[in-house]
């Protein structure tokens, strides 16, 4: 995906005291990026927006 897109999502508290959040990504975004359950992201704040970037896995998927 070479174009910039913006998505607005809600962060949910898992209510486990961890300080983590759950972010449900829109299905069309997941499909466009070829994401899978368990993928890891880096998180940055850029110009007031939270930016998620997929982190390459250490091994190729089966």
CSV table of N, CA and C in Angstrom, one decimal:
chain,number,residue,atom,x,y,z
A,1,UNK,N,0.9,-1.2,0.0
A,1,UNK,CA,0.0,0.0,0.0
A,1,UNK,C,0.9,1.2,0.0
A,2,UNK,N,0.9,2.0,-1.0
A,2,UNK,CA,1.7,3.2,-1.2
A,2,UNK,C,1.1,4.5,-0.8
A,3,UNK,N,-0.2,4.5,-0.6
A,3,UNK,CA,-0.9,5.7,-0.3
A,3,UNK,C,-1.1,5.8,1.2
A,4,UNK,N,-1.3,7.0,1.7
A,4,UNK,CA,-1.6,7.3,3.1
A,4,UNK,C,-3.1,7.2,3.3
A,5,UNK,N,-3.5,6.4,4.3
A,5,UNK,CA,-4.9,6.4,4.6
A,5,UNK,C,-5.1,6.6,6.1
A,6,UNK,N,-6.2,7.2,6.5
A,6,UNK,CA,-6.5,7.4,7.9
A,6,UNK,C,-7.7,6.6,8.3
A,7,UNK,N,-7.6,6.0,9.5
A,7,UNK,CA,-8.7,5.3,10.1
A,7,UNK,C,-9.0,5.8,11.5
A,8,UNK,N,-10.2,5.8,11.9
A,8,UNK,CA,-10.5,6.2,13.3
A,8,UNK,C,-11.1,4.9,13.9
A,9,UNK,N,-10.4,4.5,15.0
A,9,UNK,CA,-10.9,3.3,15.8
A,9,UNK,C,-11.0,3.7,17.3
A,10,UNK,N,-11.7,2.8,18.0
A,10,UNK,CA,-11.8,3.0,19.4
A,10,UNK,C,-10.8,2.1,20.1
A,11,UNK,N,-10.1,2.6,21.1
A,11,UNK,CA,-9.2,1.8,22.0
A,11,UNK,C,-10.1,1.3,23.1
A,12,UNK,N,-10.0,0.0,23.4
A,12,UNK,CA,-10.7,-0.6,24.5
A,12,UNK,C,-9.8,-1.1,25.6
A,13,UNK,N,-10.3,-0.9,26.8
A,13,UNK,CA,-9.5,-1.3,28.0
A,13,UNK,C,-9.9,-2.8,28.2
A,14,UNK,N,-8.8,-3.7,28.3
A,14,UNK,CA,-9.1,-5.1,28.5
A,14,UNK,C,-9.6,-5.4,30.0
A,15,UNK,N,-9.5,-4.3,30.8
A,15,UNK,CA,-10.0,-4.4,32.2
A,15,UNK,C,-9.2,-5.5,33.0
A,16,UNK,N,-7.9,-5.6,32.7
A,16,UNK,CA,-7.1,-6.6,33.4
A,16,UNK,C,-6.0,-5.9,34.2
A,17,UNK,N,-6.0,-4.6,34.2
A,17,UNK,CA,-5.0,-3.8,35.0
A,17,UNK,C,-3.7,-3.7,34.4
A,18,UNK,N,-3.5,-4.2,33.1
A,18,UNK,CA,-2.2,-4.2,32.5
A,18,UNK,C,-1.8,-2.8,31.9
A,19,UNK,N,-2.8,-2.0,31.6
A,19,UNK,CA,-2.5,-0.7,31.0
A,19,UNK,C,-2.5,-0.8,29.5
A,20,UNK,N,-2.7,-2.1,29.0
A,20,UNK,CA,-2.7,-2.3,27.5
A,20,UNK,C,-4.1,-1.8,27.0
A,21,UNK,N,-4.2,-1.7,25.7
A,21,UNK,CA,-5.4,-1.4,25.0
A,21,UNK,C,-5.7,-2.4,23.9
A,22,UNK,N,-6.9,-2.6,23.6
A,22,UNK,CA,-7.3,-3.4,22.4
A,22,UNK,C,-7.8,-2.5,21.3
A,23,UNK,N,-7.3,-2.7,20.1
A,23,UNK,CA,-7.7,-1.9,19.0
A,23,UNK,C,-8.2,-2.8,17.9
A,24,UNK,N,-9.5,-2.7,17.6
A,24,UNK,CA,-10.1,-3.5,16.5
A,24,UNK,C,-9.9,-2.8,15.2
A,25,UNK,N,-9.1,-3.4,14.3
A,25,UNK,CA,-8.8,-2.8,13.0
A,25,UNK,C,-9.9,-3.2,12.1
A,26,UNK,N,-10.3,-2.2,11.2
A,26,UNK,CA,-11.4,-2.5,10.2
A,26,UNK,C,-11.0,-3.6,9.3
A,27,UNK,N,-11.9,-4.6,9.0
A,27,UNK,CA,-11.6,-5.7,8.2
A,27,UNK,C,-11.0,-5.4,6.8
A,28,UNK,N,-11.4,-4.3,6.2
A,28,UNK,CA,-10.9,-3.9,4.9
A,28,UNK,C,-9.4,-3.5,5.0
A,29,UNK,N,-9.1,-2.8,6.1
A,29,UNK,CA,-7.7,-2.4,6.4
A,29,UNK,C,-6.8,-3.7,6.6
A,30,UNK,N,-7.3,-4.6,7.3
A,30,UNK,CA,-6.6,-5.9,7.6
A,30,UNK,C,-6.4,-6.6,6.3
A,31,UNK,N,-7.4,-6.7,5.4
A,31,UNK,CA,-7.2,-7.4,4.1
A,31,UNK,C,-6.3,-6.6,3.2
A,32,UNK,N,-6.4,-5.3,3.2
A,32,UNK,CA,-5.5,-4.5,2.3
A,32,UNK,C,-4.0,-4.7,2.7
A,33,UNK,N,-3.7,-4.8,4.0
A,33,UNK,CA,-2.4,-4.9,4.4
A,33,UNK,C,-1.9,-6.3,4.5
A,34,UNK,N,-2.8,-7.3,4.4
A,34,UNK,CA,-2.4,-8.7,4.5
A,34,UNK,C,-2.0,-9.1,5.9
A,35,UNK,N,-2.7,-8.5,6.9
A,35,UNK,CA,-2.4,-8.7,8.3
A,35,UNK,C,-3.0,-10.0,8.8
A,36,UNK,N,-2.4,-10.6,9.8
A,36,UNK,CA,-2.9,-11.8,10.4
A,36,UNK,C,-2.9,-11.7,11.9
A,37,UNK,N,-3.7,-12.5,12.6
A,37,UNK,CA,-3.7,-12.5,14.0
A,37,UNK,C,-2.3,-12.8,14.5
A,38,UNK,N,-1.9,-12.1,15.5
A,38,UNK,CA,-0.6,-12.2,16.1
A,38,UNK,C,0.5,-11.4,15.5
A,39,UNK,N,0.1,-10.6,14.5
A,39,UNK,CA,1.1,-9.7,13.9
A,39,UNK,C,1.5,-8.6,14.9
A,40,UNK,N,2.7,-8.1,14.9
A,40,UNK,CA,3.3,-7.2,15.8
A,40,UNK,C,3.5,-5.8,15.1
A,41,UNK,N,3.2,-4.8,15.9
A,41,UNK,CA,3.3,-3.4,15.3
A,41,UNK,C,4.2,-2.5,16.2
A,42,UNK,N,4.8,-1.6,15.6
A,42,UNK,CA,5.4,-0.5,16.3
A,42,UNK,C,4.4,0.6,16.4
A,43,UNK,N,4.4,1.4,17.5
A,43,UNK,CA,3.5,2.5,17.7
A,43,UNK,C,4.2,3.8,17.8
A,44,UNK,N,3.8,4.8,17.0
A,44,UNK,CA,4.4,6.1,17.1
A,44,UNK,C,3.3,7.2,17.1
A,45,UNK,N,3.6,8.3,17.7
A,45,UNK,CA,2.7,9.5,17.6
A,45,UNK,C,3.4,10.4,16.6
A,46,UNK,N,2.7,10.7,15.5
A,46,UNK,CA,3.2,11.6,14.5
A,46,UNK,C,2.2,12.7,14.2
A,47,UNK,N,2.5,13.9,14.4
A,47,UNK,CA,1.6,15.0,14.2
A,47,UNK,C,0.3,14.8,14.9
A,48,UNK,N,0.3,14.3,16.1
A,48,UNK,CA,-0.9,14.1,16.9
A,48,UNK,C,-1.7,12.9,16.5
A,49,UNK,N,-1.2,12.1,15.6
A,49,UNK,CA,-1.9,10.8,15.2
A,49,UNK,C,-1.1,9.6,15.7
A,50,UNK,N,-1.8,8.6,16.1
A,50,UNK,CA,-1.1,7.3,16.5
A,50,UNK,C,-1.0,6.5,15.2
A,51,UNK,N,0.3,6.2,14.9
A,51,UNK,CA,0.6,5.5,13.7
A,51,UNK,C,1.1,4.1,14.1
A,52,UNK,N,0.4,3.1,13.5
A,52,UNK,CA,0.8,1.7,13.7
A,52,UNK,C,1.6,1.2,12.4
A,53,UNK,N,2.7,0.6,12.6
A,53,UNK,CA,3.5,0.1,11.5
A,53,UNK,C,3.8,-1.4,11.8
A,54,UNK,N,3.4,-2.3,10.8
A,54,UNK,CA,3.7,-3.7,11.0
A,54,UNK,C,5.2,-3.9,11.1
A,55,UNK,N,5.6,-4.8,12.1
A,55,UNK,CA,6.9,-5.2,12.3
A,55,UNK,C,7.2,-6.5,11.6
A,56,UNK,N,8.2,-6.6,10.7
A,56,UNK,CA,8.4,-7.9,10.0
A,56,UNK,C,8.6,-9.0,11.0
A,57,UNK,N,8.1,-10.2,10.7
A,57,UNK,CA,8.2,-11.4,11.6
A,57,UNK,C,9.6,-11.9,11.4
A,58,UNK,N,10.1,-12.7,12.4
A,58,UNK,CA,11.4,-13.3,12.4
A,58,UNK,C,11.4,-14.5,11.4
A,59,UNK,N,10.3,-15.1,11.2
A,59,UNK,CA,10.2,-16.3,10.3
A,59,UNK,C,9.1,-16.1,9.4
A,60,UNK,N,9.2,-16.7,8.1
A,60,UNK,CA,8.1,-16.6,7.2
A,60,UNK,C,6.9,-17.4,7.6
A,61,UNK,N,5.7,-17.0,7.3
A,61,UNK,CA,4.5,-17.7,7.6
A,61,UNK,C,4.5,-19.1,6.9
A,62,UNK,N,3.9,-20.1,7.5
A,62,UNK,CA,3.8,-21.4,6.9
A,62,UNK,C,3.1,-21.4,5.5
